[in-house]
PDB file of C-alpha atoms in Angstrom:
ATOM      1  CA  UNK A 178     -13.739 -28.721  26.405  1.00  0.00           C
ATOM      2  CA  UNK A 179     -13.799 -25.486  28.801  1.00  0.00           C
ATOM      3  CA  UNK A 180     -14.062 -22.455  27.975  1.00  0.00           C
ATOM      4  CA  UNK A 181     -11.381 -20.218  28.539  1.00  0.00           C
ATOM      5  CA  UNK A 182     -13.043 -18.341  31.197  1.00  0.00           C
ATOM      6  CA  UNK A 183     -13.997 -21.527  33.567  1.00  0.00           C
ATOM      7  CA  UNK A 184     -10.637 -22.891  32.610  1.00  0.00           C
ATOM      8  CA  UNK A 185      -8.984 -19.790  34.382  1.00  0.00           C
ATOM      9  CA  UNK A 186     -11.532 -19.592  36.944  1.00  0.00           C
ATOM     10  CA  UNK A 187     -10.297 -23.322  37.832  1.00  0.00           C
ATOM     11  CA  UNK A 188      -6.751 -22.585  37.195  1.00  0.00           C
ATOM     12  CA  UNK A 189      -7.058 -19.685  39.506  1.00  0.00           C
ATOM     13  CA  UNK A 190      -9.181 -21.304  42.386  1.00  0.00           C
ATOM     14  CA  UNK A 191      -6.546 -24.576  42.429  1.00  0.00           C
ATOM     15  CA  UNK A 192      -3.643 -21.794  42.223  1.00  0.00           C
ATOM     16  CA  UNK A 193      -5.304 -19.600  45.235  1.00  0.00           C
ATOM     17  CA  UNK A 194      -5.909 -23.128  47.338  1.00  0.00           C
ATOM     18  CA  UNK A 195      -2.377 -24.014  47.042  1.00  0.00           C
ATOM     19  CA  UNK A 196      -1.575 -20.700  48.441  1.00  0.00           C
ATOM     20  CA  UNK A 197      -3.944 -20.701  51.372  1.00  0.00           C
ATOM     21  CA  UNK A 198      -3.607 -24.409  52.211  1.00  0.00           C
ATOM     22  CA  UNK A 199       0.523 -23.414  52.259  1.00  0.00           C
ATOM     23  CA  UNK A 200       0.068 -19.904  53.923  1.00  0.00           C
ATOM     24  CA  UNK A 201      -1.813 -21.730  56.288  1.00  0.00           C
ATOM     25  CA  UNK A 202       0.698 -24.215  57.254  1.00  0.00           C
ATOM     26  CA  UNK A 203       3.633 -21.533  57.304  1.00  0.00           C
ATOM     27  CA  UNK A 204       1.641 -19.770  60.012  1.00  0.00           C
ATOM     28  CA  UNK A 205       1.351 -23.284  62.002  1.00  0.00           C
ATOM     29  CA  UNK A 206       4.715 -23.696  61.832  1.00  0.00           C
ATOM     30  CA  UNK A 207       5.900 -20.490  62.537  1.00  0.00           C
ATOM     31  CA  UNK A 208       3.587 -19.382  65.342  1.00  0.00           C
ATOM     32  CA  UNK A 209       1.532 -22.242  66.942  1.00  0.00           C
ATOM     33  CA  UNK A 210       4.577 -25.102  66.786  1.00  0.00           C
ATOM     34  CA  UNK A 211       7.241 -22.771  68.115  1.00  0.00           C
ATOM     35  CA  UNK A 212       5.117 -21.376  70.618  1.00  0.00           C
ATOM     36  CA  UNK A 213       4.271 -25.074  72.491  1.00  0.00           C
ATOM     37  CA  UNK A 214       7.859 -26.027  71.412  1.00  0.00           C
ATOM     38  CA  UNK A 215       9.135 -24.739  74.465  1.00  0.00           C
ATOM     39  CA  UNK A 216       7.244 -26.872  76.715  1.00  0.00           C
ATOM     40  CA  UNK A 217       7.889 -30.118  74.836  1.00  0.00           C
ATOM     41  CA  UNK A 218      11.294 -31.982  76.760  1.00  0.00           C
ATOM     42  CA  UNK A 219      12.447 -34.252  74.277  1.00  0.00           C
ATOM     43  CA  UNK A 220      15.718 -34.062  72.562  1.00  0.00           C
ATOM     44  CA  UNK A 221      16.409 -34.160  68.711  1.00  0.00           C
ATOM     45  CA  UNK A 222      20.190 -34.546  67.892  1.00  0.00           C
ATOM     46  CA  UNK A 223      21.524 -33.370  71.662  1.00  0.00           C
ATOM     47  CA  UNK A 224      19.677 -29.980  71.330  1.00  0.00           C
ATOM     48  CA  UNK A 225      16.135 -29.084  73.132  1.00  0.00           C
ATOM     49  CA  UNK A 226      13.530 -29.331  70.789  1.00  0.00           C
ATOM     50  CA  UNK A 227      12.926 -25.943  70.902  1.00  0.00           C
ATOM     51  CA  UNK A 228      16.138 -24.542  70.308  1.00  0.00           C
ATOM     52  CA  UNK A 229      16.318 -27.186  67.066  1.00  0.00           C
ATOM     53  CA  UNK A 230      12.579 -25.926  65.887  1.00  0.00           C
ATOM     54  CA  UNK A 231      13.905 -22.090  66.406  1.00  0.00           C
ATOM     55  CA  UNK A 232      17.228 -22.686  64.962  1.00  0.00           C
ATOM     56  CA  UNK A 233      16.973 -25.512  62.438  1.00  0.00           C
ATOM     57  CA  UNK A 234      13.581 -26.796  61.954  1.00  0.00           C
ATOM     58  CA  UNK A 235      11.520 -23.865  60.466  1.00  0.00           C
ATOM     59  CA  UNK A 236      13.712 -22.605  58.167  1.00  0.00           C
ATOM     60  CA  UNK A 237      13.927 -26.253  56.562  1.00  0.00           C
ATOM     61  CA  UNK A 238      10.127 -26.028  56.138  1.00  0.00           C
ATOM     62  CA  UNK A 239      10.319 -22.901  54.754  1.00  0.00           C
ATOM     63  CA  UNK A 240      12.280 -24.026  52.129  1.00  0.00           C
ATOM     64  CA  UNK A 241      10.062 -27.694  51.387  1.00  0.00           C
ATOM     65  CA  UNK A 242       7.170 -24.956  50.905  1.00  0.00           C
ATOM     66  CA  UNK A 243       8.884 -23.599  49.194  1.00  0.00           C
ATOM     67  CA  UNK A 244       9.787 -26.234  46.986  1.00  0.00           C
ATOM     68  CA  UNK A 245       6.607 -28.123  46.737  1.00  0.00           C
ATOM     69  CA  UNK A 246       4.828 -24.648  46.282  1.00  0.00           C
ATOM     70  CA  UNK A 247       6.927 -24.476  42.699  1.00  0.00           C
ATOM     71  CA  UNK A 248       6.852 -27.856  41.609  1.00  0.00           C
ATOM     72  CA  UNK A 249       2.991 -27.942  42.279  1.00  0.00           C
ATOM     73  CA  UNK A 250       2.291 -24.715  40.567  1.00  0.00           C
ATOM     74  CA  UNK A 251       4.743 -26.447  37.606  1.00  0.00           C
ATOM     75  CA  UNK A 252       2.859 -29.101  37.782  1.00  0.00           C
ATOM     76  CA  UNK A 253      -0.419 -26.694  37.198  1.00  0.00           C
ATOM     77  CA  UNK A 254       1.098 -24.981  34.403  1.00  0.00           C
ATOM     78  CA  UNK A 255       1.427 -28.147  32.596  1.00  0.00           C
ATOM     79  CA  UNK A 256      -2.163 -29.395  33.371  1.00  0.00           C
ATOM     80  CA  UNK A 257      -3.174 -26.012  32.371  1.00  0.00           C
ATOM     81  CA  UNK A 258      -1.255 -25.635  28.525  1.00  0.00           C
ATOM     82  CA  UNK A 259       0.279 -22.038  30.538  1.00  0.00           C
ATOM     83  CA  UNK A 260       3.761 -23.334  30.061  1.00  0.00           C
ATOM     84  CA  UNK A 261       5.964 -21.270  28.063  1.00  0.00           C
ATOM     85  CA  UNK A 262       8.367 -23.239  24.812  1.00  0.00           C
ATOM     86  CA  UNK A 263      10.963 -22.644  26.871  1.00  0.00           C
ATOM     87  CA  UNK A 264       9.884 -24.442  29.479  1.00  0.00           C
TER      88      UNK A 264
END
């Protein structure tokens, strides 16, 4: 069994991965993939793929980090005995 300091420690070093690996993958989206957007010429739905990835596309990733990042960190809690009864 761990003791409760290691047990945070890992809690906290999972919990601050899940943030950086996300973080990291917000910035691709929202900097690097809508930069080179623009000189990608294929078409989703009718709409330059830039326009769609300006418009549409990130904000639909935003919210699946979103999502994920709250079910995994859920899913943490539980591994971790942190969730409250009411949970």
């Amino acid at each position: 069994m761990m003791f409760q300091n290691e047990k945070s420690q890992a809690y906290w070093r999972k919990t601050l991965g899940l943030s950086a690996g996300l973080t990291l993958f917000w910035l691709f989206v929202t900097f690097v993939l809508t930069y080179f957007a623009n000189t990608l010429t294929f078409k989703i739905f009718g709409w330059p793929f830039s326009f769609w990835m300006a418009s549409q596309g990130s904000l639909v990733v935003f919210c699946l980090i979103i999502w994920f990042y709250a079910w995994r960190m859920g899913k943490l809690d539980a591994e971790y005995g942190l969730l409250d009864e009411r949970d």
